[in-house]
Tab-separated table of N, CA and C in Angstrom:
chain	number	residue	atom	x	y	z
A	1	ALA	N	56.891	287.647	-55.473
A	1	ALA	CA	58.134	287.181	-54.885
A	1	ALA	C	59.290	287.543	-55.803
A	2	ARG	N	60.223	288.293	-55.280
A	2	ARG	CA	61.400	288.685	-56.056
A	2	ARG	C	62.428	287.578	-55.990
A	3	GLY	N	62.906	287.178	-57.149
A	3	GLY	CA	63.922	286.136	-57.182
A	3	GLY	C	63.427	284.816	-56.623
A	4	GLY	N	62.119	284.617	-56.637
A	4	GLY	CA	61.565	283.368	-56.145
A	4	GLY	C	61.450	283.276	-54.634
A	5	ILE	N	61.748	284.360	-53.935
A	5	ILE	CA	61.661	284.355	-52.474
A	5	ILE	C	60.542	285.310	-52.055
A	6	SER	N	59.634	284.828	-51.242
A	6	SER	CA	58.485	285.638	-50.822
A	6	SER	C	58.887	286.684	-49.781
A	7	GLN	N	58.043	287.692	-49.637
A	7	GLN	CA	58.264	288.698	-48.592
A	7	GLN	C	58.306	288.040	-47.221
A	8	ALA	N	57.470	287.048	-47.012
A	8	ALA	CA	57.434	286.367	-45.711
A	8	ALA	C	58.776	285.684	-45.429
A	9	THR	N	59.365	285.069	-46.454
A	9	THR	CA	60.660	284.412	-46.276
A	9	THR	C	61.750	285.436	-46.009
A	10	TRP	N	61.777	286.523	-46.813
A	10	TRP	CA	62.761	287.594	-46.568
A	10	TRP	C	62.609	288.131	-45.151
A	11	ALA	N	61.367	288.333	-44.722
A	11	ALA	CA	61.110	288.867	-43.383
A	11	ALA	C	61.668	287.931	-42.308
A	12	ALA	N	61.438	286.641	-42.460
A	12	ALA	CA	61.945	285.675	-41.484
A	12	ALA	C	63.473	285.690	-41.460
A	13	LEU	N	64.110	285.762	-42.632
A	13	LEU	CA	65.566	285.805	-42.700
A	13	LEU	C	66.133	287.062	-42.055
A	14	ALA	N	65.441	288.196	-42.259
A	14	ALA	CA	65.928	289.482	-41.763
A	14	ALA	C	65.550	289.735	-40.309
A	15	GLY	N	64.606	288.971	-39.793
A	15	GLY	CA	64.154	289.189	-38.421
A	15	GLY	C	63.232	290.391	-38.290
A	16	VAL	N	62.465	290.644	-39.352
A	16	VAL	CA	61.503	291.757	-39.355
A	16	VAL	C	60.155	291.214	-39.802
A	17	ASN	N	59.144	292.069	-39.815
A	17	ASN	CA	57.851	291.594	-40.294
A	17	ASN	C	57.702	291.871	-41.796
A	18	GLN	N	56.694	291.240	-42.376
A	18	GLN	CA	56.490	291.329	-43.817
A	18	GLN	C	56.202	292.760	-44.269
A	19	ALA	N	55.517	293.537	-43.454
A	19	ALA	CA	55.233	294.931	-43.809
A	19	ALA	C	56.530	295.730	-43.957
A	20	THR	N	57.524	295.416	-43.147
A	20	THR	CA	58.814	296.093	-43.241
A	20	THR	C	59.482	295.787	-44.570
A	21	ILE	N	59.409	294.528	-45.007
A	21	ILE	CA	59.973	294.156	-46.308
A	21	ILE	C	59.284	294.953	-47.414
A	22	SER	N	57.981	295.058	-47.343
A	22	SER	CA	57.236	295.830	-48.332
A	22	SER	C	57.699	297.286	-48.347
A	23	ARG	N	57.907	297.866	-47.171
A	23	ARG	CA	58.377	299.251	-47.090
A	23	ARG	C	59.781	299.389	-47.681
A	24	TRP	N	60.633	298.383	-47.464
A	24	TRP	CA	61.970	298.412	-48.076
A	24	TRP	C	61.847	298.400	-49.592
A	25	GLU	N	60.973	297.520	-50.095
A	25	GLU	CA	60.810	297.397	-51.546
A	25	GLU	C	60.301	298.679	-52.182
A	26	HIS	N	59.487	299.418	-51.449
A	26	HIS	CA	58.918	300.654	-51.987
A	26	HIS	C	59.729	301.900	-51.621
A	27	GLY	N	60.828	301.728	-50.910
A	27	GLY	CA	61.696	302.840	-50.564
A	27	GLY	C	61.217	303.694	-49.407
A	28	ALA	N	60.187	303.235	-48.695
A	28	ALA	CA	59.676	303.999	-47.555
A	28	ALA	C	60.584	303.845	-46.338
A	29	LEU	N	61.280	302.738	-46.252
A	29	LEU	CA	62.256	302.454	-45.195
A	29	LEU	C	63.482	301.819	-45.834
A	30	HIS	N	64.562	301.812	-45.088
A	30	HIS	CA	65.777	301.144	-45.530
A	30	HIS	C	66.223	300.194	-44.426
A	31	PRO	N	66.742	299.034	-44.799
A	31	PRO	CA	67.180	298.083	-43.777
A	31	PRO	C	68.362	298.618	-42.984
A	32	ASP	N	68.390	298.285	-41.692
A	32	ASP	CA	69.539	298.680	-40.878
A	32	ASP	C	70.651	297.654	-41.059
A	33	ALA	N	71.799	297.943	-40.500
A	33	ALA	CA	72.967	297.082	-40.677
A	33	ALA	C	72.735	295.680	-40.129
A	34	ASP	N	72.018	295.574	-39.018
A	34	ASP	CA	71.756	294.254	-38.442
A	34	ASP	C	70.918	293.401	-39.386
A	35	ALA	N	69.859	293.994	-39.942
A	35	ALA	CA	69.001	293.253	-40.871
A	35	ALA	C	69.779	292.873	-42.125
A	36	LEU	N	70.583	293.801	-42.643
A	36	LEU	CA	71.400	293.487	-43.818
A	36	LEU	C	72.359	292.343	-43.523
A	37	GLY	N	72.952	292.369	-42.341
A	37	GLY	CA	73.865	291.305	-41.950
A	37	GLY	C	73.183	289.957	-41.883
A	38	ARG	N	71.983	289.926	-41.306
A	38	ARG	CA	71.243	288.661	-41.219
A	38	ARG	C	70.890	288.141	-42.613
A	39	LEU	N	70.463	289.054	-43.498
A	39	LEU	CA	70.130	288.631	-44.863
A	39	LEU	C	71.357	288.126	-45.608
A	40	ALA	N	72.448	288.859	-45.496
A	40	ALA	CA	73.675	288.451	-46.183
A	40	ALA	C	74.132	287.077	-45.685
A	41	GLU	N	74.134	286.888	-44.377
A	41	GLU	CA	74.567	285.611	-43.807
A	41	GLU	C	73.646	284.476	-44.245
A	42	ALA	N	72.344	284.717	-44.212
A	42	ALA	CA	71.382	283.679	-44.581
A	42	ALA	C	71.528	283.265	-46.036
A	43	ARG	N	71.921	284.198	-46.888
A	43	ARG	CA	72.063	283.911	-48.311
A	43	ARG	C	73.491	283.549	-48.700
A	44	GLY	N	74.415	283.548	-47.726
A	44	GLY	CA	75.792	283.163	-47.997
A	44	GLY	C	76.621	284.248	-48.646
A	45	PHE	N	76.216	285.506	-48.451
A	45	PHE	CA	76.943	286.635	-49.023
A	45	PHE	C	77.806	287.295	-47.969
A	46	CYS	N	78.822	287.947	-48.407
A	46	CYS	CA	79.670	288.762	-47.549
A	46	CYS	C	79.046	290.158	-47.459
A	47	LEU	N	78.705	290.613	-46.265
A	47	LEU	CA	78.070	291.918	-46.123
A	47	LEU	C	78.960	293.043	-46.643
A	48	ALA	N	80.255	292.961	-46.391
A	48	ALA	CA	81.161	294.001	-46.913
A	48	ALA	C	81.108	294.045	-48.429
A	49	CYS	N	81.014	292.885	-49.061
A	49	CYS	CA	80.925	292.851	-50.524
A	49	CYS	C	79.598	293.445	-51.004
A	50	VAL	N	78.538	293.232	-50.254
A	50	VAL	CA	77.239	293.793	-50.621
A	50	VAL	C	77.256	295.310	-50.488
A	51	VAL	N	77.811	295.804	-49.386
A	51	VAL	CA	77.781	297.245	-49.105
A	51	VAL	C	78.858	297.998	-49.874
A	52	ILE	N	80.084	297.474	-49.857
A	52	ILE	CA	81.211	298.183	-50.455
A	52	ILE	C	81.428	297.761	-51.902
A	53	GLY	N	81.185	296.513	-52.188
A	53	GLY	CA	81.423	295.961	-53.511
A	53	GLY	C	82.456	294.865	-53.434
A	54	PRO	N	82.476	293.996	-54.421
A	54	PRO	CA	83.358	292.837	-54.363
A	54	PRO	C	84.829	293.176	-54.553
A	55	HIS	N	85.141	294.407	-54.882
A	55	HIS	CA	86.529	294.758	-55.187
A	55	HIS	C	87.200	295.555	-54.076
A	56	HIS	N	86.575	295.601	-52.885
A	56	HIS	CA	87.234	296.307	-51.788
A	56	HIS	C	88.533	295.584	-51.467
A	57	ASN	N	89.490	296.312	-50.968
A	57	ASN	CA	90.840	295.768	-50.864
A	57	ASN	C	91.285	295.717	-49.412
A	58	SER	N	91.013	294.620	-48.775
A	58	SER	CA	91.452	294.408	-47.405
A	58	SER	C	92.128	293.047	-47.331
A	59	LEU	N	93.374	293.023	-46.934
A	59	LEU	CA	94.103	291.760	-46.843
A	59	LEU	C	93.395	290.793	-45.906
A	60	ARG	N	92.946	291.294	-44.764
A	60	ARG	CA	92.241	290.443	-43.804
A	60	ARG	C	90.982	289.851	-44.440
A	61	HIS	N	90.267	290.685	-45.172
A	61	HIS	CA	89.038	290.224	-45.803
A	61	HIS	C	89.337	289.198	-46.898
A	62	ARG	N	90.373	289.439	-47.684
A	62	ARG	CA	90.741	288.473	-48.727
A	62	ARG	C	91.100	287.130	-48.102
A	63	ARG	N	91.784	287.156	-46.975
A	63	ARG	CA	92.123	285.905	-46.290
A	63	ARG	C	90.860	285.181	-45.838
A	64	TRP	N	89.874	285.958	-45.395
A	64	TRP	CA	88.601	285.385	-44.971
A	64	TRP	C	87.930	284.687	-46.155
A	65	HIS	N	87.899	285.361	-47.316
A	65	HIS	CA	87.343	284.739	-48.516
A	65	HIS	C	88.122	283.484	-48.873
A	66	ASP	N	89.446	283.580	-48.845
A	66	ASP	CA	90.304	282.459	-49.222
A	66	ASP	C	90.172	281.271	-48.279
A	67	SER	N	89.743	281.525	-47.050
A	67	SER	CA	89.615	280.446	-46.066
A	67	SER	C	88.447	279.515	-46.375
A	68	GLY	N	87.557	279.955	-47.268
A	68	GLY	CA	86.404	279.146	-47.605
A	68	GLY	C	85.231	279.318	-46.663
A	69	VAL	N	85.346	280.282	-45.736
A	69	VAL	CA	84.251	280.535	-44.805
A	69	VAL	C	83.016	281.009	-45.574
A	70	ILE	N	83.262	281.827	-46.602
A	70	ILE	CA	82.159	282.329	-47.417
A	70	ILE	C	82.515	282.129	-48.877
A	71	ASP	N	81.508	282.160	-49.717
A	71	ASP	CA	81.713	282.072	-51.155
A	71	ASP	C	81.656	283.458	-51.746
A	72	ASP	N	82.375	283.665	-52.824
A	72	ASP	CA	82.296	284.943	-53.550
A	72	ASP	C	81.072	284.941	-54.426
């Protein structure tokens, strides 16, 4: 379990099966945007921050962060 979270838990969060998580971990497959979005939301992360980085510069996005909807 990476970071204390099992493949089964990651799979449930992402809406995929455990074999898919294993393939992601080994680089045989890569998660699609929908799965990444589900994982980011489940863990309280901003998907744009995960994909682009925390320093992307969008006024609308900064307002979203400032609203308290998500944590940095």
